[in-house]
Structures are given as C-alpha cells and as structure tokens.
Coordinates of C-alpha atoms in Angstrom, one line a residue:
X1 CA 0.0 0.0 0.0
X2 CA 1.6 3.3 -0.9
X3 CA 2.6 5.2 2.1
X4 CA 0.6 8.4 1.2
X5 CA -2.9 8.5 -1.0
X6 CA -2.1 8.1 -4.6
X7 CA -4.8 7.7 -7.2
X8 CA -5.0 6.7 -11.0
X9 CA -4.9 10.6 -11.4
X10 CA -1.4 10.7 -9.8
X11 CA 0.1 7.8 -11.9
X12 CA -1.3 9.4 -15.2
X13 CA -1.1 13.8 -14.4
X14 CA 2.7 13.8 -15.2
X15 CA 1.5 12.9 -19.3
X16 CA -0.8 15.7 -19.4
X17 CA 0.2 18.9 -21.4
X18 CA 0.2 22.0 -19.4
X19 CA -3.4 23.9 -19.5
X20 CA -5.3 20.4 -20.4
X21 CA -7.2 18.2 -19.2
X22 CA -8.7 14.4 -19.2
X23 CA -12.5 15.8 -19.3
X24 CA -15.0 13.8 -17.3
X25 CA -12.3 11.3 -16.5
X26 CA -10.3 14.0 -14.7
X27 CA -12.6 13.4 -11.4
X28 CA -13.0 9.7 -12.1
X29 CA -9.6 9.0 -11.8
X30 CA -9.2 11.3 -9.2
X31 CA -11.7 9.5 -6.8
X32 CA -9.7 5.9 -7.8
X33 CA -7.0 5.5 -4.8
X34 CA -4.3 2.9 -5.1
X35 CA -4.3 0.0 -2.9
X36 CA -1.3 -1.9 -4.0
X37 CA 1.5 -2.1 -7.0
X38 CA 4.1 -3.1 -8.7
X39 CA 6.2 -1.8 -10.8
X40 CA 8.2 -3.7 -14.0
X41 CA 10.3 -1.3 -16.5
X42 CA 11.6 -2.5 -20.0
X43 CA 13.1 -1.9 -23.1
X44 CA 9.6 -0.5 -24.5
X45 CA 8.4 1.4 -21.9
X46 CA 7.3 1.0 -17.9
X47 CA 4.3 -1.1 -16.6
X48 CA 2.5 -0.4 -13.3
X49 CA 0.1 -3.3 -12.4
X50 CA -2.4 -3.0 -9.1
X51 CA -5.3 -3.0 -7.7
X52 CA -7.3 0.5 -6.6
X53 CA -10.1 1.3 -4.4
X54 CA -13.1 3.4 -5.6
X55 CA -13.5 6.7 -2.7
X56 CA -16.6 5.6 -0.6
X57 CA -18.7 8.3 -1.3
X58 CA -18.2 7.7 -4.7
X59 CA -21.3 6.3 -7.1
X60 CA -19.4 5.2 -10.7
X61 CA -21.3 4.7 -13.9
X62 CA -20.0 4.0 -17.4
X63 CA -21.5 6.0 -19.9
X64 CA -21.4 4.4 -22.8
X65 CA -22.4 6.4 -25.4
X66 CA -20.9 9.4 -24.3
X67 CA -17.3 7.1 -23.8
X68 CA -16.7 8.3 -19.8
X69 CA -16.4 6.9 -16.7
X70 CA -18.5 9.5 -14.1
X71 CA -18.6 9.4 -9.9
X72 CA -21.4 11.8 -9.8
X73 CA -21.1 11.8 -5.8
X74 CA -17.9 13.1 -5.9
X75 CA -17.8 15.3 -8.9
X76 CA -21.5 16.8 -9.0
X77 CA -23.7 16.4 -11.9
X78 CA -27.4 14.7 -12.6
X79 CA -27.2 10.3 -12.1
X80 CA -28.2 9.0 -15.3
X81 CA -31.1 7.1 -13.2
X82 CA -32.5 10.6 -12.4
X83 CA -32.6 12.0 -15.7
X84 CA -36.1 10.7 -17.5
X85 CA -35.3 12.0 -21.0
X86 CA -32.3 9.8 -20.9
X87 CA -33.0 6.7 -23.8
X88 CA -29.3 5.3 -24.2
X89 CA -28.0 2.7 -21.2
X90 CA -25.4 3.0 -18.9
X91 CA -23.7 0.7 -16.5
X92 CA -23.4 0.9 -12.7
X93 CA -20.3 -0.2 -11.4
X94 CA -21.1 -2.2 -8.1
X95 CA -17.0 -2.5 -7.2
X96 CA -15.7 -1.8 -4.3
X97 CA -12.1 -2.0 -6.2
X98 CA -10.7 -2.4 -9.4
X99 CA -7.9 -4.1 -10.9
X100 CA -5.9 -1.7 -13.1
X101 CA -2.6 -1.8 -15.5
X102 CA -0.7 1.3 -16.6
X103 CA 1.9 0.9 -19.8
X104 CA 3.7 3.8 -20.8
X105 CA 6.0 3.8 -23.4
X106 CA 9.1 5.5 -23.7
X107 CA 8.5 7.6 -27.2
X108 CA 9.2 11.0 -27.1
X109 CA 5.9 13.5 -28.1
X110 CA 6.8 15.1 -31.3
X111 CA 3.7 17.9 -29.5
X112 CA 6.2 18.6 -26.7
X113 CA 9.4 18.7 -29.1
X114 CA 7.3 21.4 -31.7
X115 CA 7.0 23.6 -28.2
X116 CA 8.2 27.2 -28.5
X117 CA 9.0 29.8 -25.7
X118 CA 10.7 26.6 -23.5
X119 CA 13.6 27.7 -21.8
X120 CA 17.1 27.1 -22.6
X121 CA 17.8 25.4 -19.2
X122 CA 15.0 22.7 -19.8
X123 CA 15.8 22.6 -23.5
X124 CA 19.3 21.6 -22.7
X125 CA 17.6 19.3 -20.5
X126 CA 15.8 17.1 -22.8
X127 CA 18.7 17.3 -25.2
X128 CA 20.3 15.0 -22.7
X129 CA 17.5 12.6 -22.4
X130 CA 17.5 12.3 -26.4
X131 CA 18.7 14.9 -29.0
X132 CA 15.9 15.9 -31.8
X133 CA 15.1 14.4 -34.2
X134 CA 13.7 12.3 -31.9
X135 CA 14.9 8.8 -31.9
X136 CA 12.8 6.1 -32.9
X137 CA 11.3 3.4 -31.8
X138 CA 12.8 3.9 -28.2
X139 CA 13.5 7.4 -27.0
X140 CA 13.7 8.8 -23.3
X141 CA 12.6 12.4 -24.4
X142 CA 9.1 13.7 -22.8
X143 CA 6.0 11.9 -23.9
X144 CA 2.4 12.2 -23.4
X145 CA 1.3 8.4 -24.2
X146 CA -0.1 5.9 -21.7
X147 CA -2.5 3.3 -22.0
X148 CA -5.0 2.8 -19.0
X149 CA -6.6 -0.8 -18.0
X150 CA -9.2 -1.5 -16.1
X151 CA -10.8 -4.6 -15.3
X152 CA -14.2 -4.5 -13.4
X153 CA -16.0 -7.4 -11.8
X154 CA -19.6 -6.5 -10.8
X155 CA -21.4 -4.4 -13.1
X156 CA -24.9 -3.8 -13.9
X157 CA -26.4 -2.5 -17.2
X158 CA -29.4 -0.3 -17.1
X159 CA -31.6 0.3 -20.0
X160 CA -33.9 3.2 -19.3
X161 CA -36.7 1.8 -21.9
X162 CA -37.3 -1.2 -19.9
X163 CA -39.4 -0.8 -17.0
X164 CA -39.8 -3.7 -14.1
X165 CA -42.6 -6.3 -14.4
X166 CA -44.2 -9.7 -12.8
X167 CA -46.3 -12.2 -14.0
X168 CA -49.8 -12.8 -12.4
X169 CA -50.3 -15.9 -10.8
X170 CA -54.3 -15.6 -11.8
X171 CA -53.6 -15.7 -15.9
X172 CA -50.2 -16.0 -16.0
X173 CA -49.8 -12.4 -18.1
X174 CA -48.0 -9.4 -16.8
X175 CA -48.6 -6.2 -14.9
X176 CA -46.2 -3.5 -13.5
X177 CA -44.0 -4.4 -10.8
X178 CA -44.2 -2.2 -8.1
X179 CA -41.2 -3.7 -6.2
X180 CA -39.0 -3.5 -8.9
X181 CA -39.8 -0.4 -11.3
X182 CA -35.7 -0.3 -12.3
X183 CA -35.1 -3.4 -14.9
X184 CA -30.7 -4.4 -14.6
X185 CA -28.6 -7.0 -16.2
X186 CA -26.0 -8.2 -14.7
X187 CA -23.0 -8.7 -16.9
X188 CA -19.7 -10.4 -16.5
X189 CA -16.3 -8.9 -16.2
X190 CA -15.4 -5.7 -18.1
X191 CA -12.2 -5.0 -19.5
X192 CA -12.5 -1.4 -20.7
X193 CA -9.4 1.1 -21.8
X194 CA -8.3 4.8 -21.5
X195 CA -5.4 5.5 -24.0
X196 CA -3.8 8.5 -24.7
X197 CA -1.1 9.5 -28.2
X198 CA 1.6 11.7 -28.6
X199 CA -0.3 14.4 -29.4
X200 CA -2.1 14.3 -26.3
X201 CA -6.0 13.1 -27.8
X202 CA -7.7 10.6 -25.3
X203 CA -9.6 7.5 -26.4
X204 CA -11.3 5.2 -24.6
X205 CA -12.5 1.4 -25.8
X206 CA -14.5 -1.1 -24.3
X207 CA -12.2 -4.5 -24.9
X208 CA -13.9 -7.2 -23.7
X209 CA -17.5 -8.1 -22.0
X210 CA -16.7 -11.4 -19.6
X211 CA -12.9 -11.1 -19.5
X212 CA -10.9 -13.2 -17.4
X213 CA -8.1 -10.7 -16.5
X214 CA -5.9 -7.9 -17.3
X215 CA -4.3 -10.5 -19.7
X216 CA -7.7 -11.3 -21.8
X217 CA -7.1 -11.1 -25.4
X218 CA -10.5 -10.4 -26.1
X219 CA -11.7 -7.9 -28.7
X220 CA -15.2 -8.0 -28.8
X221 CA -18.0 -5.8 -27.0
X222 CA -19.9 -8.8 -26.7
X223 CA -21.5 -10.7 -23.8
X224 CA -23.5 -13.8 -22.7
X225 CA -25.7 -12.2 -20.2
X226 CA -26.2 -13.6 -16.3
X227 CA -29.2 -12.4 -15.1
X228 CA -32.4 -9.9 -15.7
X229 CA -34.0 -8.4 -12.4
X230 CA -36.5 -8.7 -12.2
X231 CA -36.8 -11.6 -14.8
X232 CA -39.9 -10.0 -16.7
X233 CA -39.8 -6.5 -18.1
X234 CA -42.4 -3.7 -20.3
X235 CA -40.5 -2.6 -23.2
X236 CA -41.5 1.4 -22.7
X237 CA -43.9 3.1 -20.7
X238 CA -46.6 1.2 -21.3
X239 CA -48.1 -2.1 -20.1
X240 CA -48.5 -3.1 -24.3
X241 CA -45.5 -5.5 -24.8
X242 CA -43.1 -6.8 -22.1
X243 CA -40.9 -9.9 -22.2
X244 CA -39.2 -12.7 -19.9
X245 CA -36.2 -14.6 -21.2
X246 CA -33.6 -17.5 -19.8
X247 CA -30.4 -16.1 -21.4
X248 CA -29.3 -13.4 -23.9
X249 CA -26.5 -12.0 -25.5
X250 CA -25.6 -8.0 -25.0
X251 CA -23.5 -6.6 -28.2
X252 CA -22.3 -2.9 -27.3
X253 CA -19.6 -2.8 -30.1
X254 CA -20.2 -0.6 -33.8
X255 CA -17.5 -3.1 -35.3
X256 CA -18.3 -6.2 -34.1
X257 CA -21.9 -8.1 -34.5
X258 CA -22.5 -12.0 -33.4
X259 CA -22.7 -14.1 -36.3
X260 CA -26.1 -15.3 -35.1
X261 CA -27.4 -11.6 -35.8
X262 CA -25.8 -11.0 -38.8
X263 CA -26.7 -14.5 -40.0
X264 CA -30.4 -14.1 -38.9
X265 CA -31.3 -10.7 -39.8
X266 CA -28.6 -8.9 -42.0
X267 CA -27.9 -6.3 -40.0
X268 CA -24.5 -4.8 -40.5
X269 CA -21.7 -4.6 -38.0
X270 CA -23.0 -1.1 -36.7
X271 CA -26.2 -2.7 -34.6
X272 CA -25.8 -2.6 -31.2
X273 CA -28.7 -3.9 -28.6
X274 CA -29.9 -7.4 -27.0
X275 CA -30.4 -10.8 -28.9
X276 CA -32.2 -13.3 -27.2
X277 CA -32.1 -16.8 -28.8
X278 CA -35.0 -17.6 -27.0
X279 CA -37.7 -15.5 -25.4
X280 CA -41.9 -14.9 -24.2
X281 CA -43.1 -12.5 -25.3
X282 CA -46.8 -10.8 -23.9
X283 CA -49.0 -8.4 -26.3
X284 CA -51.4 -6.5 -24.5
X285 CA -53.0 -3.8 -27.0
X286 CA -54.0 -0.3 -26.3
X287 CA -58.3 -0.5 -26.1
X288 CA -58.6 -4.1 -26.1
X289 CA -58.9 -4.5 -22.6
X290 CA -60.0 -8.2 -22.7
X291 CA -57.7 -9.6 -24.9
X292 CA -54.3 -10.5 -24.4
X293 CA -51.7 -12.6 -25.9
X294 CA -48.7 -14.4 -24.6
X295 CA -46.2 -15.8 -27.6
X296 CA -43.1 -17.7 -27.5
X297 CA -40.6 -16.2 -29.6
X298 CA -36.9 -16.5 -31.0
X299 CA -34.4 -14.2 -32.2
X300 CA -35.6 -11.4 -30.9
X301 CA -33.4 -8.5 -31.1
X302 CA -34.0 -5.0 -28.7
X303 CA -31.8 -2.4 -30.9
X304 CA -30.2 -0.1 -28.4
X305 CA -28.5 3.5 -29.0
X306 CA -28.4 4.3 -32.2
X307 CA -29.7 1.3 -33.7
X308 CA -33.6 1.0 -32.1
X309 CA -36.3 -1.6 -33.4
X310 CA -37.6 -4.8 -32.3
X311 CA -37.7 -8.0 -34.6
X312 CA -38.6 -11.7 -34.1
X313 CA -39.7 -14.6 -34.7
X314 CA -43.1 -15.8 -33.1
X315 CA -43.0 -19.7 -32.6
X316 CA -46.2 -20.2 -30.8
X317 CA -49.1 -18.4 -29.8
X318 CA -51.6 -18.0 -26.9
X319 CA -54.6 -16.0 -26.7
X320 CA -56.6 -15.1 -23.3
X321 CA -59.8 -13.5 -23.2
X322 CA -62.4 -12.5 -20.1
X323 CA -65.3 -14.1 -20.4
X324 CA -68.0 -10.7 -20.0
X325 CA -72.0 -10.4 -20.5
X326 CA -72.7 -7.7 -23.2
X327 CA -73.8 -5.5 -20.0
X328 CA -70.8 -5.3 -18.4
X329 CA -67.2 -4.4 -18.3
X330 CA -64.2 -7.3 -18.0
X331 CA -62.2 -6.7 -15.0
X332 CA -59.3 -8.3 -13.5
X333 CA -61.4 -10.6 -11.7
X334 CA -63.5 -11.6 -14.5
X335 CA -62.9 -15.3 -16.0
X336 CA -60.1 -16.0 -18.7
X337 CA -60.2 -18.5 -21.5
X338 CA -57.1 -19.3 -23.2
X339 CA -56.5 -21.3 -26.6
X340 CA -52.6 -21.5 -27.9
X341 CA -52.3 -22.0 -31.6
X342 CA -49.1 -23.6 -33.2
X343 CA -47.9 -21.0 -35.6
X344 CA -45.7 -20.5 -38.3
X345 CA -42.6 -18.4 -38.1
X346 CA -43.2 -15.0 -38.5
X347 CA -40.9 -11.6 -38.2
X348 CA -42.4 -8.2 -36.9
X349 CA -41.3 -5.4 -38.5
X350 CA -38.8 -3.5 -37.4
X351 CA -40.1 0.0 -34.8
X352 CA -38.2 2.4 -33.5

C-alpha cells in the first residue's frame, strides 16, 4: 500500500500537457486510490500493475455512449437514473475496487518537441534525455502516451426503456412491478481502456465483456448475459409489450456483431442492442382490454443506442380473453379463457 494517498490521477497527471485536461475522467480517476502495486520497466516502456479502491462516497457509472467513466457523488452532476429524458444505457459499477494496468512507453511527443517559448535550461535538459530528431522506436525524451486498463467485476447495465414487471399468478400475463420499477442485467467482467497519443488526444475502448483478466485477449464488446431483475420486463412506458427470457447476448460494439445476428437478420456490423435466442413475449394492445396474448418467440433483437427496433420470430401463440355479459365491463377478476395455436414463423417489423 503506498505510504501516502495516490490515485489513477497521480500515476497518469505527469502525461498531461500544461493547460489540459482528461474531461470527465479527470474526477473519475481522481476519486480511484491505489491499494497496491508493482512496478516492471523494460526496453519498450514501464508497466505499473495493481489494484485500486473506488472513494466511498463515490457512485461510478459507465456511460457508454458518451465514452466516460463519471462518480457523480464526488464530482456533482445529474445520475443517469434521475434524468427521465435519458434513452441510451449505462452501467453501474457495483465494485468496491478495481484491478488496473498502466503501460507507458518510452516515445518522445513530437507535441512537446514542436514547443516554443521553452527555456534554454529545460531545452538543454531534454537534449540530454535524447537529442531531436527524436529517436525512434525507443527514446527517453518527454512523452504524453499511456494506455490505461481497467478490469471491473460486478457491473450492472441499465436500460432506461425497460421498466420492471411480474407475471400474475391468476392468468399468467404481466402487470407493473411495483417492487422493482428499475429493470438491470448483470453482466460479467469488463475489460474497458483509457489511451492516450503523442499528441495528447484521449480514447477510450471497451475491450472485452466477460474477461478473465488484465491479460484477456478479447476484442469483442460482446457478452452472454447472467441475469435480468427482475426476470420479466415492459418494453416502454406502457403495459403493451413486455418480455421474460432465460439467457441473452448483450452486443455494445459498432465493429463487431455475433454471427447469429448478422446470419439471422442482415444487420450490418454497426447494430448494437440485445439478442435473445429464445424469449416470451406478452401483447397487450391499447383499447382491447380483454384480450391478451402471450407468444413464445426466437431471435428477438432489442436495438439499443443508435440502432432501435424490435424483430422476431413468433413460434407459438396463446390467446386469453375475459369471459363478460354484453352489459358489463371485464375486469381483473373476471374469468379468462385461453386457446394456444401452433404458428408458423413469422418476423415483426422493425419500430423504432
């Protein structure tokens, strides 16, 4: 444990130009402390490998779309959970700690070499360290590149468009859950990266949904989902369509789509959302108060971001209706009859 607070902020300030800053991640970083270390240097650059400890009053959430990592306890600002025109996800990150990996390479920043007005004492300085031209590969002069990992182990995704339901014991159809309005999925580990170049641009990458460690190769945004809580859910704001499924696979990457989806539906490598192989699916239209329809469906894909829509494939088909005198209204007491028809494959067509 370092003998004095030191946070991701600390191990990273020393490659930021003067008068810049890391945006959103400036905070972020800044409410990450260090628990333990280790340091390993080589002949391409320096790697610090440890594990840190988010600040307690901290409340971290990955923003996807917008590519930053926010502790809005700590830094101010509106939680995406509070903001209702919000339509793209975000992940909570339920960690107490994080493992992290810091590689900086020793290339010299041809931004820092271009400088003007630097005085002759430093000048003479970083002549020392290495003489322009710069050399290449290797060169000791200033640089602004590091590459940030960060490996996460308990993190929930939040879609805002889902909202929490149950299934009635009485007809087996679904109503609003009252107990658990806020729909999550809980995803494996995350492997996500802040980068910096020599010219002093951030970029950050999600590597790997369900990585094993620092180490994972893995290059896809792509994950076999855990769990959905609770496990039936509205799509929207209203009680029309909602859905209960047993697995499902979460695909947040623009250049990488599972074959399944491409192979199924010729979507390009840009969609991002949920496929579920398998799924239920209940239909509850607006002014038809009793009639419902509960349908088991496969390959149903919930576009997300930038790529919304539902399509599937309905595999089999139930009906319910109340049983109601011409003089009087159906009611959720009222008697239900149910007939399921086998039925052919059949795609909806694509919403938004």
């Amino acid at each position: 444990m370092p003998a004095f607070p030191l946070s991701l902020l600390d191990l990273v300030s020393p490659y930021q130009l003067l008068g810049t800053t890391l945006g959103d991640w400036q905070a972020a970083l800044g409410a990450i402390y260090v628990d333990r270390y280790e340091a390993t240097g080589a002949a391409e650059g320096t790697t610090i490998r440890g594990v840190a400890k988010f600040a307690v009053s901290a409340r971290p959430v990955l923003d996807l779309p917008n590519a930053r990592l926010t502790v809005t306890a700590t830094a101010g600002g509106l939680h995406p959970q509070d903001d209702p025109t919000r339509r793209d996800p975000w992940i909570d990150i339920q960690d107490t700690q994080i493992a992290f990996e810091l590689f900086v390479p020793r290339a010299g920043s041809p931004i820092i070499a271009a400088a003007t007005g630097v005085a002759a004492t430093t000048t003479d300085v970083f002549n020392v360290l290495d003489t322009l031209p710069i050399d290449m590969p290797v060169s000791d002069y200033p640089g602004a590149q590091f590459t940030l990992d960060m490996l996460l182990t308990t993190v929930v995704l939040r879609p805002p468009m889902l909202k929490g339901a149950k299934l009635r014991e009485s007809d087996g159809l679904l109503e609003r859950d009252p107990a658990n309005t806020v729909v999550s999925f809980t995803l494996p580990r995350l492997r996500m990266q802040l980068s910096q170049d020599a010219a002093g641009v951030l970029a950050f990458n999600l590597l790997s949904l369900g990585a094993t460690s620092l180490d994972d190769g893995s290059d896809l945004g792509t994950a076999e989902l855990i769990t959905m809580t609770p496990p039936y859910a509205f799509i929207g704001d209203s009680n029309v369509v909602g859905f209960g499924f047993r697995s499902a696979v979460l695909d947040l990457s623009n250049g990488y789509t599972p074959p399944e989806v491409l192979a199924q539906f010729g979507y390009d490598e840009n969609w991002t959302g949920l496929y579920l192989p398998v799924v239920r699916l209940f239909v509850a239209p607006h002014g038809m108060n009793d009639i419902a329809v509960s349908a088991g469906a496969s390959n149903l894909l919930i576009g997300l971001g930038n790529t919304p829509g539902i399509t599937g494939d309905w595999m089999r088909i139930s009906a319910c209706t109340r049983a109601v005198s011409p003089r009087s209204r159906a009611s959720a007491s009222s008697p239900r009859s149910c007939a399921a028809t086998a039925a052919r494959p059949w795609r909806t067509a694509r919403t938004t």
